[in-house]
Tab-separated table of C-alpha atoms in Angstrom:
chain	number	residue	atom	x	y	z
A	1	MET	CA	-17.831	-24.581	-4.764
A	2	THR	CA	-14.630	-24.215	-2.763
A	3	LEU	CA	-12.433	-21.365	-3.937
A	4	LYS	CA	-8.741	-21.642	-3.174
A	5	TYR	CA	-7.984	-17.908	-3.475
A	6	LEU	CA	-10.034	-14.716	-3.456
A	7	ILE	CA	-8.276	-11.490	-4.399
A	8	THR	CA	-9.840	-8.269	-3.115
A	9	GLY	CA	-8.734	-4.898	-4.444
A	10	ALA	CA	-8.244	-6.383	-7.912
A	11	THR	CA	-9.127	-3.100	-9.624
A	12	GLY	CA	-6.495	-1.260	-7.582
A	13	GLY	CA	-2.734	-0.995	-7.887
A	14	LEU	CA	-1.438	-3.736	-5.581
A	15	GLY	CA	-4.390	-6.103	-5.995
A	16	GLY	CA	-4.353	-5.672	-9.768
A	17	LEU	CA	-0.675	-6.577	-9.975
A	18	ILE	CA	-1.221	-9.585	-7.700
A	19	LEU	CA	-3.975	-10.715	-10.061
A	20	GLU	CA	-1.619	-10.397	-13.038
A	21	TYR	CA	0.797	-12.754	-11.267
A	22	PHE	CA	-1.967	-15.273	-10.511
A	23	ILE	CA	-3.314	-15.460	-14.066
A	24	PRO	CA	-0.311	-17.270	-15.637
A	25	ASN	CA	0.649	-19.189	-12.502
A	26	ILE	CA	-2.605	-20.520	-10.976
A	27	PRO	CA	-5.434	-22.335	-12.830
A	28	LEU	CA	-8.328	-19.937	-13.470
A	29	GLY	CA	-10.740	-22.249	-11.700
A	30	GLU	CA	-8.850	-21.892	-8.411
A	31	PHE	CA	-9.167	-18.145	-7.847
A	32	ALA	CA	-11.598	-15.278	-8.137
A	33	VAL	CA	-11.486	-11.522	-7.774
A	34	SER	CA	-13.850	-9.176	-6.006
A	35	SER	CA	-14.964	-5.588	-6.368
A	36	SER	CA	-17.442	-3.327	-4.621
A	37	ARG	CA	-18.796	-2.395	-8.059
A	38	THR	CA	-20.949	-5.025	-9.747
A	39	GLU	CA	-20.311	-3.423	-13.152
A	40	ASN	CA	-16.758	-4.786	-12.964
A	41	LYS	CA	-18.076	-8.348	-13.193
A	42	GLY	CA	-18.093	-8.411	-16.985
A	43	VAL	CA	-14.584	-6.965	-17.222
A	44	PHE	CA	-13.161	-9.948	-15.362
A	45	GLU	CA	-15.461	-12.659	-16.642
A	46	ARG	CA	-14.592	-11.770	-20.241
A	47	ARG	CA	-11.043	-12.761	-19.290
A	48	GLY	CA	-12.252	-16.058	-17.824
A	49	ILE	CA	-11.771	-14.825	-14.243
A	50	GLN	CA	-14.404	-15.632	-11.626
A	51	PHE	CA	-15.987	-12.646	-9.907
A	52	ARG	CA	-17.558	-12.072	-6.504
A	53	HIS	CA	-19.245	-8.899	-5.316
A	54	LEU	CA	-17.771	-7.657	-2.019
A	55	ASN	CA	-18.566	-4.249	-0.599
A	56	TYR	CA	-16.762	-3.577	2.684
A	57	GLU	CA	-19.584	-1.201	3.654
A	58	ASP	CA	-22.238	-3.896	3.124
A	59	PRO	CA	-21.951	-6.946	5.418
A	60	ALA	CA	-24.542	-8.843	3.356
A	61	THR	CA	-22.242	-8.888	0.312
A	62	LEU	CA	-19.363	-10.037	2.505
A	63	GLU	CA	-21.388	-12.857	4.026
A	64	VAL	CA	-22.225	-14.231	0.574
A	65	GLY	CA	-18.953	-13.412	-1.164
A	66	LEU	CA	-16.663	-15.041	1.391
A	67	ARG	CA	-18.417	-18.404	1.437
A	68	ASP	CA	-16.159	-21.403	0.763
A	69	VAL	CA	-13.010	-19.262	0.455
A	70	GLN	CA	-9.777	-20.879	1.613
A	71	ASN	CA	-7.278	-18.012	1.190
A	72	LEU	CA	-8.475	-14.406	1.288
A	73	LEU	CA	-6.224	-11.584	0.137
A	74	PHE	CA	-7.610	-8.798	2.329
A	75	VAL	CA	-6.451	-5.546	0.746
A	76	SER	CA	-7.155	-2.633	3.075
A	77	THR	CA	-10.118	-0.469	2.107
A	78	ASN	CA	-9.794	2.156	-0.610
A	79	THR	CA	-10.849	5.000	1.673
A	80	ASN	CA	-9.131	8.343	2.239
A	81	VAL	CA	-6.646	8.021	5.118
A	82	ILE	CA	-8.421	10.941	6.832
A	83	HIS	CA	-11.501	8.806	7.500
A	84	ILE	CA	-10.136	6.462	10.178
A	85	ASP	CA	-13.561	5.563	11.607
A	86	ARG	CA	-14.819	4.462	8.196
A	87	ILE	CA	-11.675	2.414	7.567
A	88	LEU	CA	-12.025	0.582	10.870
A	89	ARG	CA	-15.727	-0.079	10.239
A	90	HIS	CA	-14.953	-1.560	6.834
A	91	HIS	CA	-12.192	-3.733	8.233
A	92	ARG	CA	-14.329	-4.920	11.137
A	93	ASN	CA	-17.003	-5.952	8.628
A	94	VAL	CA	-14.497	-8.020	6.640
A	95	VAL	CA	-12.980	-9.736	9.674
A	96	THR	CA	-16.401	-10.543	11.138
A	97	ALA	CA	-17.650	-11.965	7.833
A	98	ALA	CA	-14.452	-13.966	7.249
A	99	ALA	CA	-14.763	-15.557	10.688
A	100	LYS	CA	-18.441	-16.339	10.107
A	101	ALA	CA	-17.601	-17.903	6.714
A	102	ASN	CA	-14.755	-19.953	8.200
A	103	VAL	CA	-12.165	-18.601	5.772
A	104	LEU	CA	-9.097	-20.783	6.279
A	105	HIS	CA	-6.376	-18.099	5.949
A	106	VAL	CA	-6.603	-14.306	5.731
A	107	TRP	CA	-3.642	-12.460	4.150
A	108	TYR	CA	-3.923	-8.825	5.220
A	109	THR	CA	-1.996	-5.979	3.565
A	110	SER	CA	-0.717	-3.669	6.289
A	111	LEU	CA	1.887	-0.862	6.460
A	112	PRO	CA	5.493	-0.800	7.761
A	113	PHE	CA	5.649	2.231	10.100
A	114	GLY	CA	7.564	1.064	13.164
A	115	GLY	CA	8.810	-2.122	11.503
A	116	PHE	CA	7.580	-5.109	13.502
A	117	GLY	CA	6.571	-2.939	16.474
A	118	ASN	CA	3.150	-1.609	17.420
A	119	ASP	CA	4.109	1.722	18.965
A	120	SER	CA	4.050	3.986	15.895
A	121	GLU	CA	2.261	7.290	16.478
A	122	VAL	CA	1.247	7.529	12.822
A	123	ALA	CA	-2.561	7.479	12.626
A	124	VAL	CA	-2.788	5.325	9.513
A	125	GLN	CA	-0.439	2.751	11.065
A	126	GLN	CA	-2.517	2.684	14.236
A	127	GLN	CA	-5.514	1.870	12.037
A	128	HIS	CA	-3.597	-1.063	10.550
A	129	ILE	CA	-2.469	-2.205	13.997
A	130	ALA	CA	-6.103	-2.105	15.133
A	131	THR	CA	-7.064	-4.301	12.166
A	132	GLU	CA	-4.230	-6.700	12.924
A	133	LYS	CA	-5.580	-6.930	16.473
A	134	MET	CA	-9.055	-7.696	15.114
A	135	LEU	CA	-7.572	-10.615	13.198
A	136	GLN	CA	-5.622	-11.816	16.217
A	137	GLU	CA	-8.766	-11.826	18.356
A	138	SER	CA	-11.048	-13.319	15.691
A	139	GLY	CA	-9.868	-16.922	15.879
A	140	LEU	CA	-8.963	-16.793	12.180
A	141	VAL	CA	-5.663	-17.976	10.779
A	142	TYR	CA	-4.043	-14.845	9.389
A	143	THR	CA	-0.806	-13.371	8.087
A	144	CYS	CA	-0.318	-9.626	8.444
A	145	ILE	CA	1.882	-8.467	5.582
A	146	ARG	CA	3.486	-5.128	6.358
A	147	GLU	CA	4.125	-3.924	2.808
A	148	GLY	CA	6.996	-1.504	2.260
A	149	ILE	CA	6.117	2.065	1.276
A	150	TYR	CA	5.601	2.100	-2.491
A	151	THR	CA	8.486	3.712	-4.351
A	152	GLU	CA	5.891	4.775	-6.913
A	153	ALA	CA	4.448	7.107	-4.259
A	154	PHE	CA	7.618	9.200	-3.910
A	155	PRO	CA	5.942	12.210	-5.628
A	156	LEU	CA	3.352	12.286	-2.843
A	157	PHE	CA	5.990	12.080	-0.123
A	158	LEU	CA	7.971	14.938	-1.705
A	159	ASN	CA	4.902	16.782	-3.020
A	160	TRP	CA	6.776	16.675	-6.310
A	161	TYR	CA	5.343	17.418	-9.744
A	162	ALA	CA	7.172	17.437	-13.069
A	163	ASP	CA	7.300	21.250	-13.000
A	164	THR	CA	8.283	21.580	-9.315
A	165	THR	CA	11.127	24.059	-8.837
A	166	HIS	CA	12.100	23.184	-5.252
A	167	ILE	CA	11.274	20.657	-2.542
A	168	ILE	CA	10.239	21.842	0.938
A	169	LEU	CA	9.851	19.296	3.738
A	170	PRO	CA	9.626	19.449	7.540
A	171	TYR	CA	11.849	16.397	8.214
A	172	ASP	CA	14.005	13.858	6.414
A	173	GLY	CA	14.833	10.264	7.228
A	174	GLU	CA	15.615	6.851	5.787
A	175	VAL	CA	12.736	5.045	4.079
A	176	ALA	CA	12.832	1.497	2.698
A	177	PHE	CA	10.815	2.497	-0.359
A	178	THR	CA	9.888	-0.672	-2.254
A	179	SER	CA	8.710	-1.256	-5.811
A	180	ARG	CA	4.982	-2.024	-5.906
A	181	GLU	CA	5.609	-4.601	-8.636
A	182	ASP	CA	8.074	-6.426	-6.377
A	183	LEU	CA	5.613	-6.226	-3.465
A	184	ALA	CA	2.766	-7.601	-5.572
A	185	GLU	CA	4.795	-10.542	-6.852
A	186	GLY	CA	6.153	-11.195	-3.375
A	187	THR	CA	2.676	-11.104	-1.829
A	188	ALA	CA	1.289	-13.457	-4.481
A	189	ARG	CA	4.166	-15.887	-4.024
A	190	LEU	CA	3.745	-15.702	-0.236
A	191	MET	CA	0.087	-16.694	-0.496
A	192	ILE	CA	0.826	-19.525	-2.898
A	193	ARG	CA	3.667	-20.793	-0.726
A	194	GLY	CA	1.466	-20.702	2.374
A	195	GLY	CA	2.603	-20.835	5.977
A	196	TYR	CA	3.407	-17.826	8.171
A	197	GLU	CA	0.280	-18.634	10.165
A	198	LYS	CA	-0.627	-16.070	12.828
A	199	GLU	CA	2.533	-14.110	12.000
A	200	THR	CA	3.409	-10.573	10.971
A	201	VAL	CA	5.888	-10.347	8.114
A	202	LEU	CA	7.691	-7.368	6.608
A	203	LEU	CA	8.261	-7.050	2.863
A	204	THR	CA	10.783	-4.360	1.893
A	205	ALA	CA	13.596	-3.569	-0.460
A	206	GLY	CA	17.060	-4.316	0.879
A	207	GLU	CA	18.126	-0.677	1.119
A	208	THR	CA	16.781	2.677	2.257
A	209	ILE	CA	16.823	6.148	0.739
A	210	THR	CA	16.314	9.649	2.139
A	211	ALA	CA	14.304	12.480	0.621
A	212	MET	CA	17.539	14.285	-0.196
A	213	GLU	CA	18.833	11.206	-2.016
A	214	ILE	CA	15.594	10.955	-4.008
A	215	VAL	CA	16.005	14.588	-5.050
A	216	ASP	CA	19.597	13.849	-6.082
A	217	THR	CA	18.304	10.936	-8.183
A	218	ILE	CA	15.633	13.127	-9.796
A	219	ASN	CA	18.335	15.649	-10.700
A	220	GLN	CA	20.628	12.941	-12.027
A	221	VAL	CA	17.959	11.386	-14.281
A	222	THR	CA	16.332	14.615	-15.477
A	223	GLY	CA	19.418	16.816	-15.648
A	224	ARG	CA	17.838	19.369	-13.342
A	225	GLN	CA	19.167	21.211	-10.299
A	226	LEU	CA	16.171	20.826	-8.018
A	227	PRO	CA	17.009	22.124	-4.509
A	228	MET	CA	15.582	20.743	-1.272
A	229	GLN	CA	15.053	22.679	1.948
A	230	LEU	CA	14.058	21.534	5.441
A	231	VAL	CA	11.798	24.022	7.218
A	232	SER	CA	9.632	24.033	10.324
A	233	LYS	CA	6.387	22.091	10.227
A	234	GLU	CA	4.480	25.386	10.353
A	235	GLU	CA	6.361	26.744	7.334
A	236	PHE	CA	5.843	23.460	5.488
A	237	LEU	CA	2.097	23.547	6.065
A	238	ALA	CA	1.757	27.235	5.201
A	239	HIS	CA	3.759	26.902	1.978
A	240	HIS	CA	2.050	23.842	0.584
A	241	THR	CA	-1.528	24.721	1.494
A	242	GLN	CA	-1.039	28.054	-0.285
A	243	HIS	CA	0.852	26.816	-3.337
A	244	ASP	CA	-0.051	23.158	-3.860
A	245	LYS	CA	-0.787	22.409	-7.492
A	246	GLY	CA	-2.901	19.438	-6.459
A	247	LYS	CA	-5.118	21.526	-4.153
A	248	LYS	CA	-4.776	19.081	-1.260
A	249	SER	CA	-6.125	19.982	2.156
A	250	MET	CA	-4.271	21.155	5.255
A	251	GLU	CA	-5.248	17.852	6.878
A	252	LEU	CA	-3.463	15.837	4.198
A	253	PHE	CA	-0.311	17.898	4.657
A	254	GLU	CA	-0.562	17.335	8.417
A	255	ILE	CA	-0.609	13.607	7.666
A	256	LEU	CA	2.352	13.917	5.301
A	257	ALA	CA	4.314	15.803	7.958
A	258	SER	CA	3.578	13.008	10.438
A	259	TRP	CA	4.948	10.433	7.979
A	260	TRP	CA	8.213	12.321	7.574
A	261	LYS	CA	8.459	12.849	11.332
A	262	ALA	CA	8.115	9.085	11.723
A	263	ALA	CA	10.818	8.572	9.096
A	264	ALA	CA	13.110	10.964	10.984
A	265	ARG	CA	12.528	8.840	14.107
A	266	GLY	CA	13.628	5.769	12.145
A	267	GLU	CA	10.207	4.140	11.772
A	268	LEU	CA	10.648	3.359	8.067
A	269	LYS	CA	14.290	2.351	7.850
A	270	LEU	CA	13.978	-1.307	8.844
A	271	THR	CA	14.643	-3.654	5.933
A	272	ASP	CA	14.004	-7.381	5.799
A	273	GLY	CA	15.324	-10.129	3.529
A	274	LEU	CA	12.039	-12.034	3.194
A	275	LEU	CA	10.939	-10.301	-0.015
A	276	GLY	CA	14.192	-11.174	-1.766
A	277	GLU	CA	13.968	-14.741	-0.512
A	278	ILE	CA	10.438	-15.154	-1.832
A	279	LEU	CA	11.223	-13.507	-5.187
A	280	GLY	CA	14.411	-15.532	-5.652
A	281	ARG	CA	16.198	-12.296	-6.549
A	282	GLU	CA	17.054	-9.000	-4.927
A	283	PRO	CA	14.148	-6.528	-5.132
A	284	LEU	CA	14.864	-3.194	-6.766
A	285	THR	CA	16.606	-0.753	-4.467
A	286	PRO	CA	14.770	2.540	-3.908
A	287	GLN	CA	17.266	4.380	-6.105
A	288	GLN	CA	16.937	1.823	-8.907
A	289	ALA	CA	13.157	2.007	-8.711
A	290	VAL	CA	13.059	5.827	-8.782
A	291	LYS	CA	15.410	5.860	-11.778
A	292	LYS	CA	13.279	3.296	-13.592
A	293	LEU	CA	10.093	5.262	-12.977
A	294	LEU	CA	11.585	8.530	-14.249
A	295	GLN	CA	13.291	6.912	-17.229
A	296	ASN	CA	9.964	5.388	-18.260
A	297	ARG	CA	8.048	8.603	-17.636
A	298	ALA	CA	9.785	11.828	-16.701
A	299	ASP	CA	6.531	13.353	-15.415
A	300	HIS	CA	5.700	10.383	-13.164
A	301	THR	CA	3.257	11.429	-10.487
A	302	TRP	CA	0.928	9.756	-7.990
A	303	HIS	CA	-2.863	9.940	-7.860
A	304	GLN	CA	-2.918	11.181	-4.263
A	305	ASN	CA	-0.929	14.262	-5.283
A	306	TYR	CA	-4.303	15.661	-6.225
A	307	ALA	CA	-7.326	16.376	-4.034
């Protein structure tokens, strides 16, 4: 049976929110979700949602699961950003299987370092660029969606916890942080609208914010006087690997430093009006989104704050 839409990553943050947009807006018979864990089948089928088993590590599941799919939401693999080789292997498996299954349109969730360019030095962005190249060379019809950095992840970028007494970073720069809810709705609407064939699009909020401005917003909402200090990369790494509440590794802090260095170079400041156009409204600004998160939960954190 032909399936109009298949949503991968449906148990994750972005994919789960995309699913929640599909449920009231698309007939249940026209879409399915996938997971690498077969035990999730019952969770979705009890809601009347079709399920397919896809494991990016297992090409056999991909070959079967992608049959007769018209539009594939290809959410990048849920693998630690340290493991670049594993990420690329997973993505190669998906692209190869999608081409073999003659999927009509692949919608790939990428990242926005460097805007529309391909010269970012950030390792995780290079992994996404490599995947975009796989799609370009595959013969598939694709759209690479460079999703703005989630505003919800600001605690990771600042290494901020509810009981943090000061923020120490190696660099600062403008970032077009974007609400994940806005990104999910925008991505869902983009798929339903169709088009953008063999294109790269950028979905972002309409404004940027710096780390210092996020700290100012935290202080404004919580009534605190949280200071922020810029230090050398070496001091940043030494401080956080010794004192991190989340017990993250030196390698993760190296990655975080590279993200802020990219922001200082201007790699994350590009905004684009497409998200607002698709939503039919202005997406939340970074400041609005941070305020909303903290007003809803003053101890808002992010899962990757912890090892």
